[in-house]
Coordinates of C-alpha atoms and ligand atoms in Angstrom, one line a residue:
X92 CA 47.1 46.7 106.9
X93 CA 46.8 44.5 103.8
X94 CA 44.3 45.5 101.1
X95 CA 41.9 42.7 102.0
X96 CA 42.1 43.6 105.7
X97 CA 41.2 47.2 104.8
X98 CA 38.3 46.1 102.6
X99 CA 37.0 43.8 105.3
X100 CA 37.2 46.5 107.9
X101 CA 35.4 49.0 105.7
X102 CA 32.7 46.5 104.8
X103 CA 32.2 45.6 108.5
X104 CA 31.9 49.3 109.4
X105 CA 29.4 49.8 106.5
X106 CA 27.2 47.0 107.8
X107 CA 27.6 48.0 111.5
X108 CA 25.1 46.3 113.8
X109 CA 22.5 49.1 114.1
X110 CA 23.2 51.1 110.9
X111 CA 22.8 51.1 107.2
X112 CA 23.6 53.2 104.1
X113 CA 21.9 56.3 102.7
X114 CA 21.9 56.4 98.9
X115 CA 22.0 60.1 98.0
X116 CA 23.5 59.4 94.6
X117 CA 20.6 60.2 92.3
X118 CA 21.9 61.1 88.9
X119 CA 21.2 64.7 87.7
X120 CA 18.3 63.5 85.4
X121 CA 16.7 61.5 88.2
X122 CA 17.1 64.3 90.7
X123 CA 15.6 66.7 88.2
X124 CA 12.6 64.5 87.6
X125 CA 11.9 64.3 91.4
X126 CA 12.5 68.1 91.8
X127 CA 10.2 68.9 88.8
X128 CA 7.3 67.0 90.4
X129 CA 7.5 69.2 93.5
X130 CA 8.2 72.5 91.7
X131 CA 11.8 72.7 92.9
X132 CA 14.2 74.4 90.4
X133 CA 16.3 71.9 88.5
X134 CA 19.6 73.6 89.1
X135 CA 23.0 72.6 90.5
X136 CA 22.4 75.0 93.4
X137 CA 19.1 73.3 94.3
X138 CA 20.7 69.9 94.3
X139 CA 23.6 71.3 96.4
X140 CA 21.1 72.8 98.9
X141 CA 19.2 69.6 99.1
X142 CA 22.3 67.6 99.8
X143 CA 23.4 70.1 102.4
X144 CA 20.0 69.6 104.2
X145 CA 20.6 65.8 104.2
X146 CA 24.2 66.0 105.4
X147 CA 23.6 68.6 108.2
X148 CA 20.7 66.6 109.7
X149 CA 21.5 66.4 113.3
X150 CA 21.9 62.7 114.5
X151 CA 22.0 61.2 111.1
X152 CA 25.1 59.2 112.2
X153 CA 23.0 57.4 114.8
X154 CA 21.5 55.3 112.0
X155 CA 23.7 55.9 108.9
X156 CA 27.1 54.3 108.6
X157 CA 27.8 55.5 105.1
X158 CA 26.5 57.8 102.4
X159 CA 26.7 57.2 98.6
X160 CA 27.6 60.4 96.8
X161 CA 27.8 61.4 93.1
X162 CA 30.7 62.9 91.3
X163 CA 28.9 66.3 91.6
X164 CA 28.1 66.0 95.3
X165 CA 31.5 64.7 96.4
X166 CA 33.0 68.0 95.2
X167 CA 30.4 70.3 96.8
X168 CA 30.4 72.3 100.0
X169 CA 28.0 73.8 102.4
X170 CA 27.0 77.4 101.8
X171 CA 29.6 78.5 104.4
X172 CA 32.3 76.8 102.4
X173 CA 32.8 73.6 104.5
X174 CA 33.2 70.7 102.1
X175 CA 30.6 68.0 102.3
X176 CA 33.5 65.5 102.7
X177 CA 34.5 67.3 105.9
X178 CA 31.0 67.2 107.3
X179 CA 30.7 63.5 106.6
X180 CA 34.1 62.8 108.2
X181 CA 33.3 64.9 111.3
X182 CA 30.1 62.9 111.7
X183 CA 32.0 59.6 111.6
X184 CA 30.1 58.6 108.4
X185 CA 31.9 56.7 105.6
X186 CA 31.8 58.4 102.2
X187 CA 31.2 56.3 99.1
X188 CA 30.7 57.1 95.5
X189 CA 28.5 56.0 92.6
X190 CA 30.8 55.2 89.7
X191 CA 28.6 53.7 87.0
X192 CA 27.7 55.8 84.0
X193 CA 24.0 54.7 84.0
X194 CA 22.0 52.0 82.3
X195 CA 21.8 52.3 78.5
X196 CA 19.8 50.4 75.9
X197 CA 21.4 47.0 75.3
X198 CA 21.9 46.4 71.6
X199 CA 19.8 43.6 70.1
X200 CA 17.8 43.3 73.3
X201 CA 14.7 45.5 73.1
X202 CA 13.5 46.6 76.6
X203 CA 16.7 45.7 78.3
X204 CA 19.6 47.7 79.6
X205 CA 23.3 47.4 80.2
X206 CA 25.1 49.6 82.8
X207 CA 28.1 51.3 81.4
X208 CA 31.1 53.0 83.0
X209 CA 34.2 50.9 82.8
X210 CA 36.2 53.3 80.6
X211 CA 38.7 55.2 82.7
X212 CA 37.3 53.6 85.9
X213 CA 40.7 52.7 87.3
X214 CA 41.8 56.3 87.2
X215 CA 38.5 57.6 88.6
X216 CA 38.7 55.1 91.5
X217 CA 42.2 56.3 92.3
X218 CA 41.0 59.9 92.4
X219 CA 38.0 59.1 94.6
X220 CA 40.1 57.1 96.9
X221 CA 42.6 60.0 97.3
X222 CA 39.6 62.3 98.0
X223 CA 38.6 59.9 100.9
X224 CA 35.9 57.6 99.4
X225 CA 36.1 54.1 100.9
X226 CA 33.5 52.3 98.9
X227 CA 31.8 52.6 95.5
X228 CA 28.5 51.6 93.9
X229 CA 27.5 50.2 90.5
X230 CA 23.8 49.6 89.7
X231 CA 22.7 47.1 87.0
X232 CA 18.9 47.0 86.2
X233 CA 17.1 43.9 85.1
X234 CA 13.5 44.3 83.9
X235 CA 10.9 41.6 84.0
X236 CA 8.5 41.4 81.1
X237 CA 7.4 39.3 78.1
X238 CA 10.4 37.2 77.2
X239 CA 12.7 39.2 79.4
X240 CA 15.1 39.2 81.2
X241 CA 17.2 37.4 78.5
X242 CA 20.4 35.4 79.2
X243 CA 22.3 38.1 77.2
X244 CA 21.2 40.9 79.5
X245 CA 21.9 39.0 82.7
X246 CA 25.3 37.7 81.6
X247 CA 26.5 41.1 80.3
X248 CA 25.4 43.0 83.4
X249 CA 26.9 40.4 85.8
X250 CA 30.2 40.4 83.9
X251 CA 30.5 44.2 84.1
X252 CA 29.5 44.2 87.8
X253 CA 32.3 41.7 88.4
X254 CA 34.9 43.7 86.4
X255 CA 33.9 46.9 88.3
X256 CA 34.2 45.0 91.6
X257 CA 37.7 43.8 91.0
X258 CA 38.8 47.3 90.0
X259 CA 37.3 48.7 93.2
X260 CA 39.1 46.2 95.3
X261 CA 42.4 46.9 93.5
X262 CA 42.0 50.6 94.5
X263 CA 41.1 49.6 98.1
X264 CA 37.4 50.5 97.8
X265 CA 34.6 48.2 98.8
X266 CA 32.3 47.6 95.8
X267 CA 28.6 47.7 96.4
X268 CA 27.3 45.2 94.0
X269 CA 23.8 46.2 92.9
X270 CA 21.9 44.0 90.5
X271 CA 18.4 45.4 90.8
X272 CA 15.4 43.4 89.5
X273 CA 12.9 46.1 88.9
X274 CA 9.4 46.2 90.4
X275 CA 7.8 47.6 87.3
X276 CA 5.2 45.3 85.8
X277 CA 2.4 42.9 86.8
X278 CA 4.6 39.9 87.5
X279 CA 4.0 37.7 90.5
X280 CA 6.2 37.4 93.6
X281 CA 7.2 33.9 92.4
X282 CA 8.5 35.4 89.1
X283 CA 10.5 37.9 91.0
X284 CA 12.0 35.1 93.1
X285 CA 12.9 33.1 90.1
X286 CA 14.5 36.0 88.2
X287 CA 16.4 37.3 91.3
X288 CA 17.8 33.9 92.1
X289 CA 19.1 33.5 88.6
X290 CA 20.5 37.0 88.5
X291 CA 22.3 36.6 91.8
X292 CA 23.6 33.2 90.9
X293 CA 25.1 34.6 87.7
X294 CA 26.5 37.6 89.5
X295 CA 28.3 35.4 92.1
X296 CA 29.7 33.1 89.4
X297 CA 31.1 36.2 87.6
X298 CA 32.5 37.6 90.9
X299 CA 34.3 34.2 91.3
X300 CA 35.6 34.2 87.7
X301 CA 37.0 37.8 88.2
X302 CA 38.7 36.8 91.6
X303 CA 36.7 39.2 93.6
X304 CA 37.2 38.7 97.3
X305 CA 33.7 38.1 98.7
X306 CA 34.7 39.2 102.2
X307 CA 35.3 42.7 100.8
X308 CA 32.0 43.4 99.0
X309 CA 28.5 44.5 100.1
X310 CA 25.6 43.1 98.1
X311 CA 22.7 45.5 97.3
X312 CA 19.8 43.5 96.0
X313 CA 16.1 44.0 95.6
X314 CA 13.7 42.4 98.0
X315 CA 11.4 39.6 96.6
X316 CA 8.2 41.4 95.8
X317 CA 5.3 41.2 93.3
X318 CA 5.4 43.7 90.5
X319 CA 3.9 47.1 91.4
X320 CA 0.9 46.4 89.0
X321 CA 0.4 42.8 90.2
X322 CA -3.2 42.3 91.5
X323 CA -2.0 39.9 94.2
X324 CA 0.2 41.9 96.6
X325 CA 2.1 40.0 99.4
X326 CA 1.9 40.1 103.2
X327 CA 4.9 41.5 105.0
X328 CA 6.0 38.1 106.3
X329 CA 5.7 36.5 102.9
X330 CA 8.1 39.1 101.5
X331 CA 10.5 38.5 104.4
X332 CA 10.4 34.7 104.0
X333 CA 10.8 34.7 100.2
X334 CA 13.6 37.2 100.3
X335 CA 15.6 35.3 102.9
X336 CA 14.9 32.0 101.1
X337 CA 16.3 33.4 97.9
X338 CA 19.4 34.9 99.5
X339 CA 20.2 31.8 101.5
X340 CA 20.3 29.8 98.2
X341 CA 22.7 32.1 96.4
X342 CA 24.7 34.4 98.6
X343 CA 27.9 32.8 100.0
X344 CA 28.4 33.1 103.8
X345 CA 31.7 34.9 103.1
X346 CA 29.8 38.1 102.1
X347 CA 29.7 40.3 105.2
X348 CA 26.5 42.2 104.5
X349 CA 23.5 42.7 102.4
X350 CA 22.1 46.2 102.1
X351 CA 18.7 46.3 100.3
X352 CA 17.6 49.0 97.9
X353 CA 14.0 50.2 98.4
X354 CA 13.1 50.1 94.7
X355 CA 9.9 52.1 94.8
X356 CA 8.3 50.6 97.9
X357 CA 6.8 53.1 100.3
X358 CA 8.9 54.2 103.3
X359 CA 6.6 52.2 105.6
X360 CA 6.7 49.0 103.7
X361 CA 10.5 49.0 103.0
X362 CA 11.1 49.3 106.8
X363 CA 8.5 46.8 107.7
X364 CA 10.0 44.2 105.3
X365 CA 13.5 44.7 106.6
X366 CA 12.3 44.5 110.2
X367 CA 10.4 41.3 109.5
X368 CA 13.5 39.7 108.0
X369 CA 15.6 40.7 111.0
X370 CA 13.0 39.7 113.6
X371 CA 12.4 36.3 112.0
X372 CA 15.8 35.3 110.8
X373 CA 18.6 37.5 112.1
X374 CA 20.1 35.0 114.6
X375 CA 20.3 32.3 111.8
X376 CA 21.9 34.3 109.0
X377 CA 25.6 34.3 108.0
X378 CA 25.4 38.0 106.8
X379 CA 24.0 41.2 108.2
X380 CA 20.8 42.5 106.7
X381 CA 20.8 46.2 106.4
X382 CA 19.5 49.0 104.1
X383 CA 20.9 51.2 101.4
X384 CA 17.8 53.2 100.7
X385 CA 17.3 56.3 98.6
X386 CA 13.6 57.0 98.2
X387 CA 12.4 55.1 101.3
X388 CA 14.5 57.4 103.5
X389 CA 14.5 60.7 101.5
X390 CA 11.2 61.0 99.7
X391 CA 9.1 62.2 102.7
X392 CA 11.8 64.8 103.5
X393 CA 12.0 66.0 99.9
X394 CA 8.2 66.4 99.7
X395 CA 8.3 68.5 102.9
X396 CA 11.2 70.7 101.8
X397 CA 9.9 71.5 98.3
X398 CA 12.9 73.8 97.8
X399 CA 11.8 76.3 100.5
X400 CA 14.1 77.4 103.3
X401 CA 11.2 77.6 105.8
X402 CA 10.6 73.9 105.5
X403 CA 14.2 73.0 106.2
X404 CA 13.9 71.8 109.8
X405 CA 10.7 69.8 109.2
X406 CA 12.4 68.1 106.3
X407 CA 15.4 67.2 108.4
X408 CA 13.1 65.9 111.1
X409 CA 11.5 63.6 108.5
X410 CA 14.8 62.4 107.3
X411 CA 16.0 61.7 110.8
X412 CA 12.7 59.8 111.5
X413 CA 13.0 57.5 108.5
X414 CA 16.7 56.9 109.0
X415 CA 15.8 55.9 112.6
X416 CA 13.0 53.6 111.6
X417 CA 15.4 51.7 109.4
X418 CA 17.9 51.6 112.2
X419 CA 15.2 49.9 114.3
X420 CA 14.3 47.6 111.3
X421 CA 18.0 46.7 111.0
X422 CA 17.8 45.6 114.7
X423 CA 14.5 43.8 114.2
X424 CA 13.1 46.3 116.7
X425 CA 10.6 48.4 114.7
X426 CA 7.7 49.4 116.9
Ligands
LIG149 P1 16.0 53.3 96.1 O1 16.2 52.9 97.5 O2 15.2 54.5 95.9 O3 15.6 52.1 95.2 O4 17.5 53.6 95.6 C1 18.5 52.9 95.9 C2 19.6 53.1 95.0 O5 20.7 53.4 95.4 C3 19.4 52.9 93.6 O6 20.6 52.7 92.9

């Protein structure tokens, strides 16, 4: 099989008709912050136990096509010694890996960030590929505020996303291209639409410049939403319509799939928005619309678990439930 055929077949499996991705790739600081709020110890063992709970949830593979791991998690094992990678493979789930090194302050651009991680990336991708990873993720963040985002921030992030993507494809890994326009702030939905359209347009230009094969990527965008502090929140169908309108303008039909991030929406709203998009537009879209949620699938389970063994089964039930809701939303079938 040629490299492009391999990439296309992986991307197709990631975006399978009734499934989506589970992002379980919170960095250690992010994981620690979420654990701290719930009184869970901020240790490697607590993170390992939590990831074991996720990966041993019975029936996860009914809704989840792929999981995004971190460098720590991909090397970990269950308490009984079985490696996480074996559990994932046995469940028929595709393992992926977050490879960016996080968003750092962008020089000369107060309030803006640039995602780093290109140094040594070719070698790291080779190692992950040998371990069994079949796709990768890189997240860029774009904030909306007074005078931002700037052209400098959008261009620099788009350029690095494209360079990362071409390295992934060289290594036979499907790049998840994630330019996240953040929900923080009081901006309107129209502002989010304007910025997201500009960001995606720039990202696709850069992917073209870097000769990335669009058939072998998955786009992971934000939905079009008003800022969290905006006084005028939007109806579910308004979000669905604006998001699809934006994507139709800028995402080429060659892209096999779009898997949204949840970005701080509640679990209920994230599923409802995805469901509305699929119910209203699915038959008319060139790409599949799926999910690649972290918080919207995991947060309820984490809040139930609280680091306590006795809560394990209830936490797994919640995880299964939210994964299943998004399976239904992927099908446009959410009750
Ligand atoms: P959320 O769904 O919590 O936004 O996370 C998705 C993700 O992978 C962020 O990089």
